[in-house]
Coordinates of C-alpha atoms (C1' of nucleotides) in Angstrom, one line a residue:
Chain A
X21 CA 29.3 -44.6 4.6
X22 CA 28.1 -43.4 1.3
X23 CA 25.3 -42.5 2.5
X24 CA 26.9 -40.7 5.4
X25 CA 28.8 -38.7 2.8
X26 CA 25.6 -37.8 0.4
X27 CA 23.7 -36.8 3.1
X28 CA 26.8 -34.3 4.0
X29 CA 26.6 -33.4 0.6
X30 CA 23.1 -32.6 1.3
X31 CA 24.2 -30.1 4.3
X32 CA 22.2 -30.2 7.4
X33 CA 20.6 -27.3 6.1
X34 CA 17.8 -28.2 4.5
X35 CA 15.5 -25.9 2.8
X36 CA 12.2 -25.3 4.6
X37 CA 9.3 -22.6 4.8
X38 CA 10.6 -21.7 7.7
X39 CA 14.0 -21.1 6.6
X40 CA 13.1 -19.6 3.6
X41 CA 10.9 -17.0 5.6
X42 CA 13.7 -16.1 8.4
X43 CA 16.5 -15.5 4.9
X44 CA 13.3 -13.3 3.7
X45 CA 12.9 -11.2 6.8
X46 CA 16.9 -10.8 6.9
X47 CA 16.8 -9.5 3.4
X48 CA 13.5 -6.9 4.1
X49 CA 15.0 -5.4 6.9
X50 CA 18.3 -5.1 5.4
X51 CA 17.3 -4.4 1.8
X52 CA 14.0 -3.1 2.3
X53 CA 10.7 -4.7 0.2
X54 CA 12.1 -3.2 -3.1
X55 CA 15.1 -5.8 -2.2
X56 CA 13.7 -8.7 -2.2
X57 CA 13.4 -10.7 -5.3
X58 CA 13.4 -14.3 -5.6
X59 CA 16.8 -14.5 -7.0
X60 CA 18.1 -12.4 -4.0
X61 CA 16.8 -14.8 -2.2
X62 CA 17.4 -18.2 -3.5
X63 CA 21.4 -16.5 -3.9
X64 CA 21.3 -15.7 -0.1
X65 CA 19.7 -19.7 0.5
X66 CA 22.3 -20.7 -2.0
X67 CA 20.0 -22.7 -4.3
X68 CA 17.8 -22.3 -7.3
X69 CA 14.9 -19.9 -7.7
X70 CA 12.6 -21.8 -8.5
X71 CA 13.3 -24.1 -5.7
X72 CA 11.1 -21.4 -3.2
X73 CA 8.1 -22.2 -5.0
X74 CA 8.4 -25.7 -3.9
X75 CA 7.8 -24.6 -0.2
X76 CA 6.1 -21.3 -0.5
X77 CA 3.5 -20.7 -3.6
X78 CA 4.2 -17.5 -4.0
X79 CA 5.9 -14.0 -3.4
X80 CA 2.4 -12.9 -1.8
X81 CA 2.3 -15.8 0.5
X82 CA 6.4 -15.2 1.1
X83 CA 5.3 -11.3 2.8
X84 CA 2.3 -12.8 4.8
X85 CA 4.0 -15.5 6.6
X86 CA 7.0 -12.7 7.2
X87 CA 4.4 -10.8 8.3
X88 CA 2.7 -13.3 10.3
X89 CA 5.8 -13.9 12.2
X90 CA 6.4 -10.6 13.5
X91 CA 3.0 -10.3 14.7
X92 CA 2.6 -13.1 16.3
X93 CA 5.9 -12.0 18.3
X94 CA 4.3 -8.9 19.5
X95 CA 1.1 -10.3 20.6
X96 CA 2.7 -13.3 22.5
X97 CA 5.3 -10.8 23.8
X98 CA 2.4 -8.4 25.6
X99 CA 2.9 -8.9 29.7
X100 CA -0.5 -10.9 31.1
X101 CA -0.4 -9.1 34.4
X102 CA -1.5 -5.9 33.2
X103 CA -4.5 -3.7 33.7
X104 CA -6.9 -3.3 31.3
X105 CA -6.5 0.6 30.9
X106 CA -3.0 -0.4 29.9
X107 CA -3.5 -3.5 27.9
X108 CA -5.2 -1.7 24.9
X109 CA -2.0 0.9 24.9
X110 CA 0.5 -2.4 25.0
X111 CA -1.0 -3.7 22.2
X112 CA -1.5 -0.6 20.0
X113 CA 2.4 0.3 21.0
X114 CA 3.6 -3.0 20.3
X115 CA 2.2 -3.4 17.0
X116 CA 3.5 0.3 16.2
X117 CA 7.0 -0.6 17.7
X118 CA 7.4 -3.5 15.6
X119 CA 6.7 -1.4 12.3
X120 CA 9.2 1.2 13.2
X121 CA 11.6 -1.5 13.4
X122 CA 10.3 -3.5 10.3
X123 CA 8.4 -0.8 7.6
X124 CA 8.1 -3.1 5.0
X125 CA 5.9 -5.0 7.2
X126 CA 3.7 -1.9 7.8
X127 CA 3.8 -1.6 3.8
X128 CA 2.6 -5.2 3.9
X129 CA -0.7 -4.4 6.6
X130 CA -2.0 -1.6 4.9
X131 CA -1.8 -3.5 1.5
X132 CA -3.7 -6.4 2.7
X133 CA -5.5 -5.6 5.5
X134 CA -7.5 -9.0 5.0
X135 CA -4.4 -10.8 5.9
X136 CA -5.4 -13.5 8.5
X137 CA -3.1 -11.8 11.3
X138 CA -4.9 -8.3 10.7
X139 CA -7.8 -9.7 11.5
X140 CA -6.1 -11.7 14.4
X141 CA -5.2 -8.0 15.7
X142 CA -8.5 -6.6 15.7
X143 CA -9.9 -9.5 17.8
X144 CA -7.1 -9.2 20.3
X145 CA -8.0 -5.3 19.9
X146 CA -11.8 -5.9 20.5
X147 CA -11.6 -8.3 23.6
X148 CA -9.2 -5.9 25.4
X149 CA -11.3 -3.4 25.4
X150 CA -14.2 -4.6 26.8
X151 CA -13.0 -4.5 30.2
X152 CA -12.2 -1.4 29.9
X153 CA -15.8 -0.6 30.0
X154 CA -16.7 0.2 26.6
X155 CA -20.5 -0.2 25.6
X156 CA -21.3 -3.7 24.0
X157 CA -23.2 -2.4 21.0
X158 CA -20.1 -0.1 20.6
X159 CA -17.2 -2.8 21.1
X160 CA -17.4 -3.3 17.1
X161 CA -17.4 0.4 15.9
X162 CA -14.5 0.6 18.5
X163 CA -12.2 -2.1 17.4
X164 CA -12.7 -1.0 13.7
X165 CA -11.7 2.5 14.6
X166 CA -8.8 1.8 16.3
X167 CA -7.5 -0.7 13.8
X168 CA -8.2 1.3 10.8
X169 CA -6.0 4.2 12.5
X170 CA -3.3 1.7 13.2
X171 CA -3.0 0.4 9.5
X172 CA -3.2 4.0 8.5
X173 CA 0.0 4.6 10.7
X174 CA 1.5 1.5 9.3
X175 CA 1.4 2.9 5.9
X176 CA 2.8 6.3 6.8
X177 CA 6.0 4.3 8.7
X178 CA 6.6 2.5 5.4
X179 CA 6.4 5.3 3.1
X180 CA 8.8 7.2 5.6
X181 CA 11.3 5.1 4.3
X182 CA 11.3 6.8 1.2
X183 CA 11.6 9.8 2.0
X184 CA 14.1 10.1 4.9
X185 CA 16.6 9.2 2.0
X186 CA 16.4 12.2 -0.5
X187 CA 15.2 15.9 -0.3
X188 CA 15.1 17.4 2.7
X189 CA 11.8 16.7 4.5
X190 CA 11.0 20.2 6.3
X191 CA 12.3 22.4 3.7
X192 CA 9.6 20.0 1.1
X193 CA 7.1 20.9 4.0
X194 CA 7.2 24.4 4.8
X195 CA 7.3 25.0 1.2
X196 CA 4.3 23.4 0.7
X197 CA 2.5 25.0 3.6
X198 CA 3.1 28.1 2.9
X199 CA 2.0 28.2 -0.8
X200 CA -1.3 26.7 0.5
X201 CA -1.8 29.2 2.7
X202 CA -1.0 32.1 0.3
X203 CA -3.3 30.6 -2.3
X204 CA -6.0 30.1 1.1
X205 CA -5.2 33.8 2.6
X206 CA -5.0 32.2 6.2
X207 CA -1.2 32.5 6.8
X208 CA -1.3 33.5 9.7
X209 CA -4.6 30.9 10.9
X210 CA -3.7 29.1 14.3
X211 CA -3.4 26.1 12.4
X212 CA -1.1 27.0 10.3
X213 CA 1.0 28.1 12.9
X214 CA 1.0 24.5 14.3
X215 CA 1.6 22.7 11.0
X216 CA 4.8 23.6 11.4
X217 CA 5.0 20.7 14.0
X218 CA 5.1 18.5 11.0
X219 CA 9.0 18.8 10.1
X220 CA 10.2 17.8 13.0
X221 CA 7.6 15.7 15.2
X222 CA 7.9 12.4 17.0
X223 CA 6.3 9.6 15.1
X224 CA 5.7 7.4 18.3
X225 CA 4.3 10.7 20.5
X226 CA 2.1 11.9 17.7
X227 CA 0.9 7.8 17.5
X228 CA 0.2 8.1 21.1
X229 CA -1.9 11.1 21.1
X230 CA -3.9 10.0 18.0
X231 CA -4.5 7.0 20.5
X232 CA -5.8 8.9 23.1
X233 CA -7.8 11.3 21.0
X234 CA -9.6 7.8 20.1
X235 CA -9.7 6.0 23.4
X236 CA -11.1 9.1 24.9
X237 CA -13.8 9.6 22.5
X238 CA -15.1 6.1 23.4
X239 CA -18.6 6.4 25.9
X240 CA -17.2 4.0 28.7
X241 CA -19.5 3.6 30.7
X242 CA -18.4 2.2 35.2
X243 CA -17.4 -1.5 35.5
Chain B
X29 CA -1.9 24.6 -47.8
X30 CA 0.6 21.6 -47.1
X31 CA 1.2 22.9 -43.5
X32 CA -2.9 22.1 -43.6
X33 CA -2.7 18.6 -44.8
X34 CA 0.3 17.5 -42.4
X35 CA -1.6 19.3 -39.3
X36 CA -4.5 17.2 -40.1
X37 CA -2.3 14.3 -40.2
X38 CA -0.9 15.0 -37.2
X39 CA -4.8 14.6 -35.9
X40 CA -6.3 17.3 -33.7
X41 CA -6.1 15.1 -30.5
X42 CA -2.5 15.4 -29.8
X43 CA -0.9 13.9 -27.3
X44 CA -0.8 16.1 -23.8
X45 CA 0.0 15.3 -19.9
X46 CA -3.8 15.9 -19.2
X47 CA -5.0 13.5 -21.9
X48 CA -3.0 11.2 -20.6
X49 CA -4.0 11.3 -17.4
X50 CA -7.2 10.9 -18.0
X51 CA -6.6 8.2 -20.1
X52 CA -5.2 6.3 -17.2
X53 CA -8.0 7.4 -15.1
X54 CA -10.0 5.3 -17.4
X55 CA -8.2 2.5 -17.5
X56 CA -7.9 1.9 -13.8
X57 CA -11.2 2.7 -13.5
X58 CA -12.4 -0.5 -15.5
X59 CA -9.1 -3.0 -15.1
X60 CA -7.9 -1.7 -11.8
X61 CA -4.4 -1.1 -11.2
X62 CA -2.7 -4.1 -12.6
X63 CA -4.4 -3.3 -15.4
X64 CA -2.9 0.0 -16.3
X65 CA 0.6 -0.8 -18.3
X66 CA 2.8 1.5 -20.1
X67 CA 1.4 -0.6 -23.0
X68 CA -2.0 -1.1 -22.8
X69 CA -2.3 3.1 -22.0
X70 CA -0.2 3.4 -24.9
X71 CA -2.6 1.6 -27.0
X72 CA -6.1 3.3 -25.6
X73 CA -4.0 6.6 -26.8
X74 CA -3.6 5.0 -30.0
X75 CA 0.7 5.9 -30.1
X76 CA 4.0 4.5 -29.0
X77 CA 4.8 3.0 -25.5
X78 CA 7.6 5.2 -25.3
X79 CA 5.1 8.5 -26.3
X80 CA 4.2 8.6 -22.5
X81 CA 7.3 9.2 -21.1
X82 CA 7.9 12.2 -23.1
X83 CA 4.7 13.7 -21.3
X84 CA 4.5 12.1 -17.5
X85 CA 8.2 10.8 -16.5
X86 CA 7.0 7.8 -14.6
X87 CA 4.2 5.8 -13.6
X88 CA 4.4 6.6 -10.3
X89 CA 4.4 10.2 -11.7
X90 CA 1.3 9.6 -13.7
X91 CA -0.5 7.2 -10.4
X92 CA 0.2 10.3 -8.4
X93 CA -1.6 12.9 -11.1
X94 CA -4.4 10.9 -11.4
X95 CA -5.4 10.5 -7.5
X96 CA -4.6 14.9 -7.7
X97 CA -7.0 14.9 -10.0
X98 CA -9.7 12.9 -8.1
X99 CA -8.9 14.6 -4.4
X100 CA -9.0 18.5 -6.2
X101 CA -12.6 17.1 -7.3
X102 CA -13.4 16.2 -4.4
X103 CA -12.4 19.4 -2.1
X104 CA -13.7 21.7 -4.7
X105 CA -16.9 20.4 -4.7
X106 CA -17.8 20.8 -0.8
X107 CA -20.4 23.5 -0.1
X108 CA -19.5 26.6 0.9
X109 CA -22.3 27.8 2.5
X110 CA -22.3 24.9 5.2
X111 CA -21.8 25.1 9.3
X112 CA -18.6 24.4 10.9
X113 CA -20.0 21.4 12.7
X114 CA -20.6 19.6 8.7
X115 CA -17.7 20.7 7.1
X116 CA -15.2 18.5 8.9
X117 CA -17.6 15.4 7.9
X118 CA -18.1 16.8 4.6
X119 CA -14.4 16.6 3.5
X120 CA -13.7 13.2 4.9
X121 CA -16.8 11.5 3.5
X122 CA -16.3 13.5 -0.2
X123 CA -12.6 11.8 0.2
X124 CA -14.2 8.8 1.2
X125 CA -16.8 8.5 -1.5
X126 CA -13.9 9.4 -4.1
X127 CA -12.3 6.0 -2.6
X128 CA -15.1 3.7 -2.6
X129 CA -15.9 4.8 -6.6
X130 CA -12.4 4.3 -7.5
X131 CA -10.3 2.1 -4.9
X132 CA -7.0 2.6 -6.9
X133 CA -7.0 5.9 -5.6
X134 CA -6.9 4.4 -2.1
X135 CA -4.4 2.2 -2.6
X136 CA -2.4 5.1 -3.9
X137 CA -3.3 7.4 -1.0
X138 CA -2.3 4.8 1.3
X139 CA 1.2 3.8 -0.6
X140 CA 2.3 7.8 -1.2
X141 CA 1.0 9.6 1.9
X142 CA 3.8 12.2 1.4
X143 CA 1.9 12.9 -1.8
X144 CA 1.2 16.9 -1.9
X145 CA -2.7 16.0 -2.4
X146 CA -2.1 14.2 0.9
X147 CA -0.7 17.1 2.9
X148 CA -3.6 19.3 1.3
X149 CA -6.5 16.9 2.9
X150 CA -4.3 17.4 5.6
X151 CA -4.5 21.3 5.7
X152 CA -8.1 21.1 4.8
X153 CA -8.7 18.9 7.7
X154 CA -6.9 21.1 10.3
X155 CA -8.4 24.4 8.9
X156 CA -12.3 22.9 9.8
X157 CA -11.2 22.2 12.8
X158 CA -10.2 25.0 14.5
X159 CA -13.8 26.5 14.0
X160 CA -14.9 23.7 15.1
X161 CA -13.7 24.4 18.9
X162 CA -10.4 22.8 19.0
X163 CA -7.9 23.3 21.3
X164 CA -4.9 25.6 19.4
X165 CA -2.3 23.0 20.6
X166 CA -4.6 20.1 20.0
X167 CA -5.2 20.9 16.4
X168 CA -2.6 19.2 14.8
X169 CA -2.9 16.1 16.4
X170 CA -6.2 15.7 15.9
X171 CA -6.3 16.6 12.1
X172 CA -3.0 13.7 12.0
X173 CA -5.3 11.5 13.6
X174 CA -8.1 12.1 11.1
X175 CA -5.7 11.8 8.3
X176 CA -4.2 8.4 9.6
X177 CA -7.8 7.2 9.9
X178 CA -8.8 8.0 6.6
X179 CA -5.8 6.4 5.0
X180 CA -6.5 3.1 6.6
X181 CA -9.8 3.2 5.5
X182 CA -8.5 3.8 2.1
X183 CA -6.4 1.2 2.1
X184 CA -8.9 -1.3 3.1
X185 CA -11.5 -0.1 -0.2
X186 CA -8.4 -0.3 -2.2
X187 CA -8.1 -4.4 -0.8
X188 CA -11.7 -5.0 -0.4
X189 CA -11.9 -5.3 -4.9
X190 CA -9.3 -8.3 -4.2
X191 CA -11.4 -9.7 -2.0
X192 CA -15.3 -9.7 -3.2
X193 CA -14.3 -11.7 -6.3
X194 CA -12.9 -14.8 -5.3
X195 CA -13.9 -17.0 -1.8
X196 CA -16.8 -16.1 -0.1
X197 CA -16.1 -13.4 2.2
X198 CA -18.7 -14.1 5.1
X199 CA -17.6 -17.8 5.5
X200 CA -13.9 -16.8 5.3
X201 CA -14.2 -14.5 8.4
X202 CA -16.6 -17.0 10.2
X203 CA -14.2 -19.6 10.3
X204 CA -11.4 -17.4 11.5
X205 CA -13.3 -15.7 14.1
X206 CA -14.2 -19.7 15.7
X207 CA -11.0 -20.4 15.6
X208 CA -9.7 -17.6 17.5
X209 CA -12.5 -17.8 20.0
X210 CA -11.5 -21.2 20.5
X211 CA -7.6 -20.6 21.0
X212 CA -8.6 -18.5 23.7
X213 CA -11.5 -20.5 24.9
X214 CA -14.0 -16.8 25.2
X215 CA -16.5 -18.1 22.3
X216 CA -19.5 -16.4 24.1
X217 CA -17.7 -12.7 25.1
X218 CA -19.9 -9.9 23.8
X219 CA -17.0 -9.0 21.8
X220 CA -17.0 -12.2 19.9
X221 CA -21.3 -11.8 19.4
X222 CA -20.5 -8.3 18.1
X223 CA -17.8 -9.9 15.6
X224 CA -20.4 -11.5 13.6
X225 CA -21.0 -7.9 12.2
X226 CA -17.8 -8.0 10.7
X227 CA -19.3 -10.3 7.6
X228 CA -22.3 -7.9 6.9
X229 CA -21.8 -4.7 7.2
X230 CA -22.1 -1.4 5.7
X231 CA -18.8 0.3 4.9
X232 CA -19.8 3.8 4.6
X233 CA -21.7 3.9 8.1
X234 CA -18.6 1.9 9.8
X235 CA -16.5 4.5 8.3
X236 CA -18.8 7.3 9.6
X237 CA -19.6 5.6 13.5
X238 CA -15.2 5.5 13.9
X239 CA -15.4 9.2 12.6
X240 CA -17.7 10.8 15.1
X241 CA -15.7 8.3 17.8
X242 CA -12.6 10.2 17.3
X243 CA -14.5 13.9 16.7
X244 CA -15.8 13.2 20.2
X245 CA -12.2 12.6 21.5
X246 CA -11.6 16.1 20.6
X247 CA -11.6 18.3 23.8
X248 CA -13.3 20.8 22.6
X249 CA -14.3 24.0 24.4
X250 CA -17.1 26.9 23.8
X251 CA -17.0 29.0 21.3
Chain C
dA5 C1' 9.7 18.9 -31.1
dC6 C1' 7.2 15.0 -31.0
dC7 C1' 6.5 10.4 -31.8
dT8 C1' 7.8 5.3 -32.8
dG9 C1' 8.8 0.8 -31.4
dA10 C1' 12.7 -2.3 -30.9
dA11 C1' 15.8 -3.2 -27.2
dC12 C1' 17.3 -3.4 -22.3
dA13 C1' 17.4 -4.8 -17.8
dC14 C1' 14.8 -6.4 -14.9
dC15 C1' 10.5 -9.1 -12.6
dG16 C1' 7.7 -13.7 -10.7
dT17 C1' 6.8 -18.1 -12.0
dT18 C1' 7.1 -22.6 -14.5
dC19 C1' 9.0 -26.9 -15.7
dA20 C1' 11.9 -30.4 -18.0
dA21 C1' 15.9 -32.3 -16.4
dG22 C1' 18.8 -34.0 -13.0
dT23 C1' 20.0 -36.2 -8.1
Chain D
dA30 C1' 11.1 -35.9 -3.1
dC31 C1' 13.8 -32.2 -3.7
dC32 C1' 16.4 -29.2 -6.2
dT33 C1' 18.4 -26.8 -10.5
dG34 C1' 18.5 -23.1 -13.7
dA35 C1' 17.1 -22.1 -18.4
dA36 C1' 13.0 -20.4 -20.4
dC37 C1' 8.6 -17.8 -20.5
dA38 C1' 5.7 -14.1 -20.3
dC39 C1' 5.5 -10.2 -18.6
dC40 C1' 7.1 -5.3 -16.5
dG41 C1' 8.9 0.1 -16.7
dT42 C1' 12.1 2.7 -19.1
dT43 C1' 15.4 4.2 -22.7
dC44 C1' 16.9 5.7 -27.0
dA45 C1' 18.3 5.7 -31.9
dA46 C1' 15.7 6.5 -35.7
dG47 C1' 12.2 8.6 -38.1
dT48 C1' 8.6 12.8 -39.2

DNA sequence: ACCTGAACACCGTTCAAGT
DNA sequence: ACCTGAACACCGTTCAAGT
């Protein structure tokens, strides 16, 4: 009976990594990186703050397991019956999906790109595309290229954050198109004519080209 | 005759914005990034913490002149006099070399990518291009997917100093890489032979092999 | 106008003390 | 064993006070 009523006392929620890391994840997406401290957090667990340390070790290893979690989602998540033209594109996508809708985790990639499941994503890069017919001594080159884009995007989706909120993104733009190309001469250089895609672009369509530029500069060679 | 003595106290190397910066150029050169405080810059200048501020505005501010500084550096000093075909490869391995020497600067890069310095590698990259044979209405994707590129590169020099000290790096990936293979039962793919690379290899040439991978992407037609 | 440096409002992390 | 929350050693930034 009295113990009945202590372990009530106790609640049934227990702290746990893994409950600390899902009351993390709610805070990042809601509060965004800048959000989350530990006193945020041990006020949304309802306990202590320094009772995280006693299941996590550290802030650090708080945003890798987040991290971890999400990733994990998007490579178990990938269809199996797919062909290996498409598999590559899933993968890529699903990565850069799962940013769009998290950026603090793409902050996270591109600030530790030694992280465990970064290097988890450019082995599921790397065996997917072999198949696709991709030269053996190239395989490595390839991965590495296609990752290093993908964490370069990742960082651009965080920092995107920052700015939405704020001055008024194409007007920042133009203005500092147009004074580089006064100070270059070139105003009127075909390129400059197309910069001023940059306002207002598609993030995910301008991923997927970048993609494509890359796959297509890869020597496949027949299967 | 007074106004000479207090001048002289006053000391000829007055405080300025560009001493400043350079200052913290300094700093993070030798301590890294953690190592650059309001206080211990305020202390290599020899003045008050609160001095700065009256000169820079923020950190941030002051991260942000500092990687200017280094990028304007680096685009000024590319050769004129040099073929379309090099210039492209010029720029991004000057940026890169900038990185490697100082990784704060890519960790910056990577973090502010809306930085003005930024969008100015970004016009410099889409003005070689076009010479280069480009397609007008490829152009700006393929000078975004340059720019993405670099900036995961940079962000992975800006890590790599995190990483060299500490546990040894070769192992560390080893064991990972065994246990993946495992998980998925492929230990002898070619893809998982390559992988071994991964410990040993050169990070300028890995940067330059994905570089010409995504320059032969580029449709390009005759001149 | 420029500089000083104490003070403020935060951090992540630790740890004696409680249950 | 698990949790508490005050305390510690830092941050960046502000601002009254000095020159």
């Amino acid at each position: 009976m009295t113990n009945e009523a202590r372990s009530r006392t106790r609640r049934a929620d227990a702290l746990s990594r893994d409950r600390i890391v899902r009351a993390a994840v709610d805070i990042l997406d809601l509060h965004g990186e800048g959000g989350l401290t530990t006193r945020s957090l041990a006020a949304s667990l309802e306990t202590g703050s320094g009772a995280i340390f006693h299941h996590v070790g550290s802030r650090d290893e708080l945003l890798r397991a987040a991290v971890d979690l999400m990733v994990a989602d998007v490579i178990g998540g990938i269809a199996v019956e797919t062909t290996p033209r498409e598999s590559v594109r899933l993968l890529m996508l699903g990565v850069f999906d799962a940013i769009q809708a998290h950026p603090w985790a793409g902050a996270q990639l591109a600030r530790e790109p030694w992280q465990t499941t970064v290097l988890e994503v450019f082995l599921e890069i790397g065996s997917r595309l072999q198949p696709l017919g991709v030269r053996e001594e190239e395989l490595f080159d390839a991965a590495s290229t296609l990752l290093s884009y993908l964490l370069g995007i990742a960082g651009q989706l965080a920092a995107s954050v920052h700015i939405s909120r704020g001055t008024d993104r194409a007007a920042f733009l133009g203005a500092a198109v147009e004074n580089w190309a006064a100070r270059h001469s070139s105003a009127d250089s075909p390129f400059v004519r197309q910069v001023t895609r940059l306002a207002n672009h598609d993030d995910r369509e301008q991923f997927i080209a970048g993609l494509e530029i890359i796959l297509s500069g890869l020597a496949l060679h027949p299967e």
